[in-house]
Amino acid sequence: MTAAVLVTRPARVALLVGSARDGRLAPDVAGWFARVAARRDDLVLDVVDVAEHLLPASLDADDPRAAALRPRLAGAEAYVVVVPEYNRSVPGPLKTLIDSFQSEWEAKPVGFVGYGLGMAGGVRAIEHLRQIFAEFHCVGMKDTVTFPRVLEHYDADGTFPAEPAGAEAAAKLMLDQLLWWATALRDAKAVRPYSAP
């Protein structure tokens, strides 16, 4: 008797770049994370930058900008959110993007990469996101990637992060969890589709 070999295709992961402010550091943090994720063969990354997808405060599901973004979010099997901490919480455009969709998020895992100017390193924004995504029946990853005092993570030439080893180890841990959940939930939904109450 031979053991069955389980072959799975790479998970589709949407990387949400969560700040739209002028002078934001989100592209640096997200760019680093995307490069780390690109080394893996168990995921395919799709970068969704809120600055390029500013959605209306009306949360109009029929708005052309929301309609254009919907297939990309719906097609993702997992999410990673790069989020700065602004005044102890999440940026407004990111919250609007999240609230503009519903079933697209359901029964999928979400990981977090946070940063901030202070010692909290985005942890308070991440904790708010955990609660927000729980409302959409998402599974939040326990382990996160954080950059406290984010400006200190740049070297003299502007390279981010200046010392990547610790951050890369944290990213690997979080992505390992995320992809386990993405695969498990994909398999479960293939047998029994998820239906939120």
C-alpha atoms as an extended CHARMM CRD file, in Angstrom:
* protein
*
       197  EXT
         1         1  MET       CA              0.0000000000        0.0000000000        0.0000000000  PROA      1               0.0000000000
         2         2  THR       CA              1.3780000000        3.4200000000       -0.9180000000  PROA      2               0.0000000000
         3         3  ALA       CA              0.6980000000        6.5770000000        1.0270000000  PROA      3               0.0000000000
         4         4  ALA       CA             -1.4320000000        9.1860000000       -0.6660000000  PROA      4               0.0000000000
         5         5  VAL       CA              0.4410000000       12.3080000000       -1.7010000000  PROA      5               0.0000000000
         6         6  LEU       CA             -1.4330000000       15.5190000000       -1.0490000000  PROA      6               0.0000000000
         7         7  VAL       CA             -0.7760000000       18.0720000000       -3.7630000000  PROA      7               0.0000000000
         8         8  THR       CA             -2.0440000000       21.5780000000       -3.1780000000  PROA      8               0.0000000000
         9         9  ARG       CA             -1.7900000000       24.6360000000       -5.3470000000  PROA      9               0.0000000000
        10        10  PRO       CA             -0.3230000000       27.8690000000       -3.9750000000  PROA      10              0.0000000000
        11        11  ALA       CA             -2.7240000000       29.9490000000       -1.9030000000  PROA      11              0.0000000000
        12        12  ARG       CA             -3.8530000000       33.2860000000       -3.2980000000  PROA      12              0.0000000000
        13        13  VAL       CA             -2.9280000000       35.9480000000       -0.7300000000  PROA      13              0.0000000000
        14        14  ALA       CA             -4.0090000000       39.5960000000       -0.9460000000  PROA      14              0.0000000000
        15        15  LEU       CA             -1.5760000000       42.0140000000        0.6980000000  PROA      15              0.0000000000
        16        16  LEU       CA             -3.5260000000       45.0730000000        1.8410000000  PROA      16              0.0000000000
        17        17  VAL       CA             -1.3590000000       48.1860000000        2.1040000000  PROA      17              0.0000000000
        18        18  GLY       CA             -3.2840000000       50.0760000000        4.7460000000  PROA      18              0.0000000000
        19        19  SER       CA             -2.2520000000       53.7410000000        4.6060000000  PROA      19              0.0000000000
        20        20  ALA       CA             -3.0130000000       56.4250000000        2.0420000000  PROA      20              0.0000000000
        21        21  ARG       CA             -1.3960000000       59.4130000000        3.7550000000  PROA      21              0.0000000000
        22        22  ASP       CA              1.1970000000       61.6330000000        2.1260000000  PROA      22              0.0000000000
        23        23  GLY       CA              4.6440000000       60.6750000000        3.3400000000  PROA      23              0.0000000000
        24        24  ARG       CA              3.4660000000       57.2230000000        4.4060000000  PROA      24              0.0000000000
        25        25  LEU       CA              5.9380000000       54.4570000000        5.1690000000  PROA      25              0.0000000000
        26        26  ALA       CA              3.5190000000       51.6940000000        4.1610000000  PROA      26              0.0000000000
        27        27  PRO       CA              5.0920000000       51.1190000000        0.7150000000  PROA      27              0.0000000000
        28        28  ASP       CA              8.4740000000       50.4130000000        2.3430000000  PROA      28              0.0000000000
        29        29  VAL       CA              7.0270000000       47.9540000000        4.8540000000  PROA      29              0.0000000000
        30        30  ALA       CA              4.7720000000       46.3050000000        2.2730000000  PROA      30              0.0000000000
        31        31  GLY       CA              7.5850000000       46.1390000000       -0.2910000000  PROA      31              0.0000000000
        32        32  TRP       CA              9.8080000000       44.3440000000        2.2000000000  PROA      32              0.0000000000
        33        33  PHE       CA              7.0340000000       41.9070000000        3.0950000000  PROA      33              0.0000000000
        34        34  ALA       CA              6.2410000000       41.2400000000       -0.5690000000  PROA      34              0.0000000000
        35        35  ARG       CA              9.8890000000       40.3850000000       -1.2290000000  PROA      35              0.0000000000
        36        36  VAL       CA              9.9150000000       37.9520000000        1.7090000000  PROA      36              0.0000000000
        37        37  ALA       CA              6.6580000000       36.3550000000        0.5250000000  PROA      37              0.0000000000
        38        38  ALA       CA              7.9680000000       36.0650000000       -3.0490000000  PROA      38              0.0000000000
        39        39  ARG       CA             10.6160000000       33.5810000000       -1.8870000000  PROA      39              0.0000000000
        40        40  ARG       CA              7.9060000000       31.0540000000       -1.1000000000  PROA      40              0.0000000000
        41        41  ASP       CA              6.3510000000       28.6720000000       -3.5810000000  PROA      41              0.0000000000
        42        42  ASP       CA              3.1910000000       28.0510000000       -1.5390000000  PROA      42              0.0000000000
        43        43  LEU       CA              1.5420000000       31.4140000000       -2.2030000000  PROA      43              0.0000000000
        44        44  VAL       CA              0.7770000000       33.9070000000       -4.9430000000  PROA      44              0.0000000000
        45        45  LEU       CA              0.6470000000       37.5170000000       -3.7760000000  PROA      45              0.0000000000
        46        46  ASP       CA             -1.6820000000       40.2550000000       -5.0250000000  PROA      46              0.0000000000
        47        47  VAL       CA             -0.8910000000       43.7210000000       -3.6390000000  PROA      47              0.0000000000
        48        48  VAL       CA             -3.9220000000       45.9410000000       -2.9860000000  PROA      48              0.0000000000
        49        49  ASP       CA             -2.9040000000       49.4710000000       -1.9690000000  PROA      49              0.0000000000
        50        50  VAL       CA             -5.6550000000       51.5470000000       -0.3510000000  PROA      50              0.0000000000
        51        51  ALA       CA             -4.0560000000       54.6780000000       -1.8150000000  PROA      51              0.0000000000
        52        52  GLU       CA             -4.8730000000       53.3150000000       -5.2720000000  PROA      52              0.0000000000
        53        53  HSD       CA             -8.3600000000       52.1640000000       -4.2680000000  PROA      53              0.0000000000
        54        54  LEU       CA             -9.8950000000       54.9690000000       -2.2370000000  PROA      54              0.0000000000
        55        55  LEU       CA            -13.5100000000       53.9170000000       -1.7620000000  PROA      55              0.0000000000
        56        56  PRO       CA            -16.4710000000       56.1760000000       -0.9920000000  PROA      56              0.0000000000
        57        57  ALA       CA            -17.5810000000       56.7290000000        2.5850000000  PROA      57              0.0000000000
        58        58  SER       CA            -21.0930000000       55.7490000000        1.4780000000  PROA      58              0.0000000000
        59        59  LEU       CA            -19.9050000000       52.1060000000        1.3010000000  PROA      59              0.0000000000
        60        60  ASP       CA            -21.9040000000       51.8250000000       -1.9220000000  PROA      60              0.0000000000
        61        61  ALA       CA            -21.5000000000       48.2430000000       -3.1000000000  PROA      61              0.0000000000
        62        62  ASP       CA            -22.3430000000       49.3140000000       -6.6570000000  PROA      62              0.0000000000
        63        63  ASP       CA            -19.6810000000       52.0080000000       -6.7910000000  PROA      63              0.0000000000
        64        64  PRO       CA            -17.4280000000       51.2750000000       -9.8070000000  PROA      64              0.0000000000
        65        65  ARG       CA            -14.2860000000       51.3960000000       -7.6490000000  PROA      65              0.0000000000
        66        66  ALA       CA            -15.6870000000       48.7780000000       -5.2620000000  PROA      66              0.0000000000
        67        67  ALA       CA            -16.9880000000       46.6770000000       -8.1350000000  PROA      67              0.0000000000
        68        68  ALA       CA            -13.5470000000       46.6860000000       -9.7690000000  PROA      68              0.0000000000
        69        69  LEU       CA            -11.8260000000       45.5810000000       -6.5770000000  PROA      69              0.0000000000
        70        70  ARG       CA            -14.3860000000       42.9310000000       -5.5690000000  PROA      70              0.0000000000
        71        71  PRO       CA            -13.0550000000       40.0500000000       -7.7390000000  PROA      71              0.0000000000
        72        72  ARG       CA             -9.5280000000       40.4610000000       -6.3870000000  PROA      72              0.0000000000
        73        73  LEU       CA            -10.6740000000       40.3480000000       -2.7630000000  PROA      73              0.0000000000
        74        74  ALA       CA            -13.1620000000       37.5690000000       -3.3980000000  PROA      74              0.0000000000
        75        75  GLY       CA            -10.5310000000       35.5130000000       -5.1990000000  PROA      75              0.0000000000
        76        76  ALA       CA             -8.0530000000       35.7560000000       -2.3470000000  PROA      76              0.0000000000
        77        77  GLU       CA             -7.8920000000       32.7880000000       -0.0050000000  PROA      77              0.0000000000
        78        78  ALA       CA             -6.0320000000       34.7110000000        2.6970000000  PROA      78              0.0000000000
        79        79  TYR       CA             -5.0880000000       38.2780000000        3.5570000000  PROA      79              0.0000000000
        80        80  VAL       CA             -2.1500000000       40.0790000000        5.1190000000  PROA      80              0.0000000000
        81        81  VAL       CA             -2.7120000000       43.6540000000        6.2550000000  PROA      81              0.0000000000
        82        82  VAL       CA              0.1760000000       46.1140000000        6.5140000000  PROA      82              0.0000000000
        83        83  VAL       CA             -1.1120000000       48.6590000000        9.0080000000  PROA      83              0.0000000000
        84        84  PRO       CA              0.3670000000       51.7150000000       10.6810000000  PROA      84              0.0000000000
        85        85  GLU       CA             -0.9500000000       52.7670000000       14.0470000000  PROA      85              0.0000000000
        86        86  TYR       CA             -2.4940000000       56.2280000000       13.8210000000  PROA      86              0.0000000000
        87        87  ASN       CA             -3.6630000000       57.6170000000       17.1610000000  PROA      87              0.0000000000
        88        88  ARG       CA             -3.9830000000       54.1200000000       18.6550000000  PROA      88              0.0000000000
        89        89  SER       CA             -6.0700000000       52.7250000000       15.8080000000  PROA      89              0.0000000000
        90        90  VAL       CA             -6.3090000000       51.9890000000       12.0830000000  PROA      90              0.0000000000
        91        91  PRO       CA             -6.2460000000       54.4590000000        9.1720000000  PROA      91              0.0000000000
        92        92  GLY       CA             -9.6650000000       55.5930000000        7.9550000000  PROA      92              0.0000000000
        93        93  PRO       CA             -9.2140000000       54.5370000000        4.2900000000  PROA      93              0.0000000000
        94        94  LEU       CA             -8.3600000000       51.0020000000        5.3980000000  PROA      94              0.0000000000
        95        95  LYS       CA            -11.4660000000       50.7950000000        7.5740000000  PROA      95              0.0000000000
        96        96  THR       CA            -13.5840000000       52.0840000000        4.6830000000  PROA      96              0.0000000000
        97        97  LEU       CA            -12.0970000000       49.4650000000        2.3600000000  PROA      97              0.0000000000
        98        98  ILE       CA            -12.8300000000       46.6760000000        4.8390000000  PROA      98              0.0000000000
        99        99  ASP       CA            -16.3780000000       47.8750000000        5.4930000000  PROA      99              0.0000000000
       100       100  SER       CA            -17.1120000000       48.1650000000        1.7660000000  PROA      100             0.0000000000
       101       101  PHE       CA            -17.1570000000       44.3840000000        1.4060000000  PROA      101             0.0000000000
       102       102  GLN       CA            -18.8180000000       41.5330000000        3.2550000000  PROA      102             0.0000000000
       103       103  SER       CA            -18.8430000000       37.9760000000        1.9220000000  PROA      103             0.0000000000
       104       104  GLU       CA            -15.4660000000       38.5210000000        0.2650000000  PROA      104             0.0000000000
       105       105  TRP       CA            -13.7830000000       38.2480000000        3.6850000000  PROA      105             0.0000000000
       106       106  GLU       CA            -15.7580000000       35.3340000000        5.1300000000  PROA      106             0.0000000000
       107       107  ALA       CA            -14.0690000000       32.1810000000        6.4280000000  PROA      107             0.0000000000
       108       108  LYS       CA            -10.5760000000       33.2410000000        5.4170000000  PROA      108             0.0000000000
       109       109  PRO       CA             -7.4210000000       33.7890000000        7.4710000000  PROA      109             0.0000000000
       110       110  VAL       CA             -5.8050000000       37.1700000000        7.9650000000  PROA      110             0.0000000000
       111       111  GLY       CA             -2.3050000000       38.0450000000        9.1250000000  PROA      111             0.0000000000
       112       112  PHE       CA             -0.9530000000       41.3710000000       10.2950000000  PROA      112             0.0000000000
       113       113  VAL       CA              2.1770000000       43.4610000000        9.7980000000  PROA      113             0.0000000000
       114       114  GLY       CA              2.1360000000       46.5410000000       12.0180000000  PROA      114             0.0000000000
       115       115  TYR       CA              4.3710000000       49.5130000000       12.5300000000  PROA      115             0.0000000000
       116       116  GLY       CA              4.3610000000       52.8010000000       14.3880000000  PROA      116             0.0000000000
       117       117  LEU       CA              6.5140000000       55.6570000000       15.5440000000  PROA      117             0.0000000000
       118       118  GLY       CA              6.2680000000       54.5750000000       19.1910000000  PROA      118             0.0000000000
       119       119  MET       CA              7.0860000000       51.4400000000       21.1300000000  PROA      119             0.0000000000
       120       120  ALA       CA              3.6770000000       49.8410000000       20.4640000000  PROA      120             0.0000000000
       121       121  GLY       CA              4.7500000000       49.1470000000       16.8760000000  PROA      121             0.0000000000
       122       122  GLY       CA              1.2220000000       48.9770000000       15.5180000000  PROA      122             0.0000000000
       123       123  VAL       CA             -0.0200000000       46.4630000000       18.1020000000  PROA      123             0.0000000000
       124       124  ARG       CA             -3.0630000000       48.5430000000       19.0630000000  PROA      124             0.0000000000
       125       125  ALA       CA             -4.0710000000       48.9240000000       15.4080000000  PROA      125             0.0000000000
       126       126  ILE       CA             -3.6390000000       45.1730000000       14.9570000000  PROA      126             0.0000000000
       127       127  GLU       CA             -5.8330000000       44.4470000000       17.9660000000  PROA      127             0.0000000000
       128       128  HSD       CA             -8.5600000000       46.6470000000       16.5000000000  PROA      128             0.0000000000
       129       129  LEU       CA             -8.2450000000       44.8330000000       13.1770000000  PROA      129             0.0000000000
       130       130  ARG       CA             -8.6190000000       41.4850000000       14.9310000000  PROA      130             0.0000000000
       131       131  GLN       CA            -12.0100000000       42.5930000000       16.2430000000  PROA      131             0.0000000000
       132       132  ILE       CA            -13.0580000000       44.1000000000       12.9170000000  PROA      132             0.0000000000
       133       133  PHE       CA            -12.1670000000       41.0260000000       10.8840000000  PROA      133             0.0000000000
       134       134  ALA       CA            -13.8210000000       38.7370000000       13.4460000000  PROA      134             0.0000000000
       135       135  GLU       CA            -17.1000000000       40.4280000000       12.5180000000  PROA      135             0.0000000000
       136       136  PHE       CA            -16.5640000000       39.0940000000        8.9960000000  PROA      136             0.0000000000
       137       137  HSD       CA            -15.9250000000       35.5200000000       10.2290000000  PROA      137             0.0000000000
       138       138  CYS       CA            -12.1910000000       35.7310000000        9.5310000000  PROA      138             0.0000000000
       139       139  VAL       CA             -9.5380000000       33.7800000000       11.4070000000  PROA      139             0.0000000000
       140       140  GLY       CA             -6.8720000000       36.1480000000       12.7450000000  PROA      140             0.0000000000
       141       141  MET       CA             -3.3340000000       34.8280000000       13.0690000000  PROA      141             0.0000000000
       142       142  LYS       CA             -1.9380000000       34.8030000000       16.5820000000  PROA      142             0.0000000000
       143       143  ASP       CA              1.6170000000       35.7260000000       15.6010000000  PROA      143             0.0000000000
       144       144  THR       CA              2.2810000000       39.0570000000       13.9260000000  PROA      144             0.0000000000
       145       145  VAL       CA              5.1260000000       41.1220000000       12.5050000000  PROA      145             0.0000000000
       146       146  THR       CA              5.6820000000       44.4780000000       14.1710000000  PROA      146             0.0000000000
       147       147  PHE       CA              8.1170000000       47.3490000000       13.8080000000  PROA      147             0.0000000000
       148       148  PRO       CA              8.1740000000       49.5180000000       16.9400000000  PROA      148             0.0000000000
       149       149  ARG       CA              9.8760000000       52.8930000000       16.4720000000  PROA      149             0.0000000000
       150       150  VAL       CA              9.7600000000       52.2030000000       12.7620000000  PROA      150             0.0000000000
       151       151  LEU       CA             12.1250000000       55.0230000000       11.8000000000  PROA      151             0.0000000000
       152       152  GLU       CA             14.8920000000       53.2070000000       13.6660000000  PROA      152             0.0000000000
       153       153  HSD       CA             14.4930000000       50.2600000000       11.2690000000  PROA      153             0.0000000000
       154       154  TYR       CA             15.9650000000       52.2560000000        8.3660000000  PROA      154             0.0000000000
       155       155  ASP       CA             19.7140000000       52.3150000000        7.7970000000  PROA      155             0.0000000000
       156       156  ALA       CA             21.7110000000       55.3870000000        6.7980000000  PROA      156             0.0000000000
       157       157  ASP       CA             20.9990000000       54.7040000000        3.1160000000  PROA      157             0.0000000000
       158       158  GLY       CA             17.2510000000       54.4060000000        3.6740000000  PROA      158             0.0000000000
       159       159  THR       CA             17.1330000000       50.6210000000        3.3620000000  PROA      159             0.0000000000
       160       160  PHE       CA             14.2580000000       48.9770000000        5.2450000000  PROA      160             0.0000000000
       161       161  PRO       CA             14.6190000000       47.0550000000        7.4320000000  PROA      161             0.0000000000
       162       162  ALA       CA             18.2270000000       47.6890000000        8.3810000000  PROA      162             0.0000000000
       163       163  GLU       CA             18.5060000000       44.3440000000       10.2000000000  PROA      163             0.0000000000
       164       164  PRO       CA             16.0180000000       41.9930000000        8.5260000000  PROA      164             0.0000000000
       165       165  ALA       CA             16.7540000000       38.6740000000       10.2580000000  PROA      165             0.0000000000
       166       166  GLY       CA             14.3090000000       39.0250000000       13.1610000000  PROA      166             0.0000000000
       167       167  ALA       CA             11.5460000000       40.4760000000       11.0080000000  PROA      167             0.0000000000
       168       168  GLU       CA             11.9730000000       37.7430000000        8.3990000000  PROA      168             0.0000000000
       169       169  ALA       CA             11.7100000000       35.0680000000       11.0930000000  PROA      169             0.0000000000
       170       170  ALA       CA              8.4910000000       36.6750000000       12.3620000000  PROA      170             0.0000000000
       171       171  ALA       CA              7.1280000000       36.8800000000        8.8130000000  PROA      171             0.0000000000
       172       172  LYS       CA              7.8800000000       33.2100000000        8.1950000000  PROA      172             0.0000000000
       173       173  LEU       CA              6.0980000000       32.1810000000       11.3990000000  PROA      173             0.0000000000
       174       174  MET       CA              3.0290000000       34.2390000000       10.5330000000  PROA      174             0.0000000000
       175       175  LEU       CA              2.9500000000       33.0550000000        6.9090000000  PROA      175             0.0000000000
       176       176  ASP       CA              3.3200000000       29.4190000000        7.9410000000  PROA      176             0.0000000000
       177       177  GLN       CA              0.2230000000       29.8070000000       10.1240000000  PROA      177             0.0000000000
       178       178  LEU       CA             -1.6530000000       31.7920000000        7.4780000000  PROA      178             0.0000000000
       179       179  LEU       CA             -1.0450000000       29.2110000000        4.7630000000  PROA      179             0.0000000000
       180       180  TRP       CA             -2.0090000000       26.3130000000        7.0090000000  PROA      180             0.0000000000
       181       181  TRP       CA             -5.3410000000       28.0180000000        7.6590000000  PROA      181             0.0000000000
       182       182  ALA       CA             -5.7760000000       29.0290000000        4.0110000000  PROA      182             0.0000000000
       183       183  THR       CA             -5.3300000000       25.4320000000        2.8820000000  PROA      183             0.0000000000
       184       184  ALA       CA             -7.4630000000       23.9690000000        5.6760000000  PROA      184             0.0000000000
       185       185  LEU       CA            -10.3290000000       26.3920000000        5.0540000000  PROA      185             0.0000000000
       186       186  ARG       CA            -10.1090000000       25.9550000000        1.2770000000  PROA      186             0.0000000000
       187       187  ASP       CA            -10.3770000000       22.1900000000        1.6840000000  PROA      187             0.0000000000
       188       188  ALA       CA            -13.2250000000       22.4800000000        4.1980000000  PROA      188             0.0000000000
       189       189  LYS       CA            -15.2250000000       24.8570000000        2.0080000000  PROA      189             0.0000000000
       190       190  ALA       CA            -14.8130000000       22.5050000000       -0.9570000000  PROA      190             0.0000000000
       191       191  VAL       CA            -16.6690000000       19.8600000000        1.0560000000  PROA      191             0.0000000000
       192       192  ARG       CA            -19.1090000000       22.1530000000        2.8360000000  PROA      192             0.0000000000
       193       193  PRO       CA            -19.5120000000       25.7750000000        1.6780000000  PROA      193             0.0000000000
       194       194  TYR       CA            -19.3880000000       28.3210000000        4.4650000000  PROA      194             0.0000000000
       195       195  SER       CA            -22.5690000000       30.2380000000        5.1730000000  PROA      195             0.0000000000
       196       196  ALA       CA            -22.5180000000       33.1140000000        7.6250000000  PROA      196             0.0000000000
       197       197  PRO       CA            -25.6670000000       33.4870000000        9.7340000000  PROA      197             0.0000000000
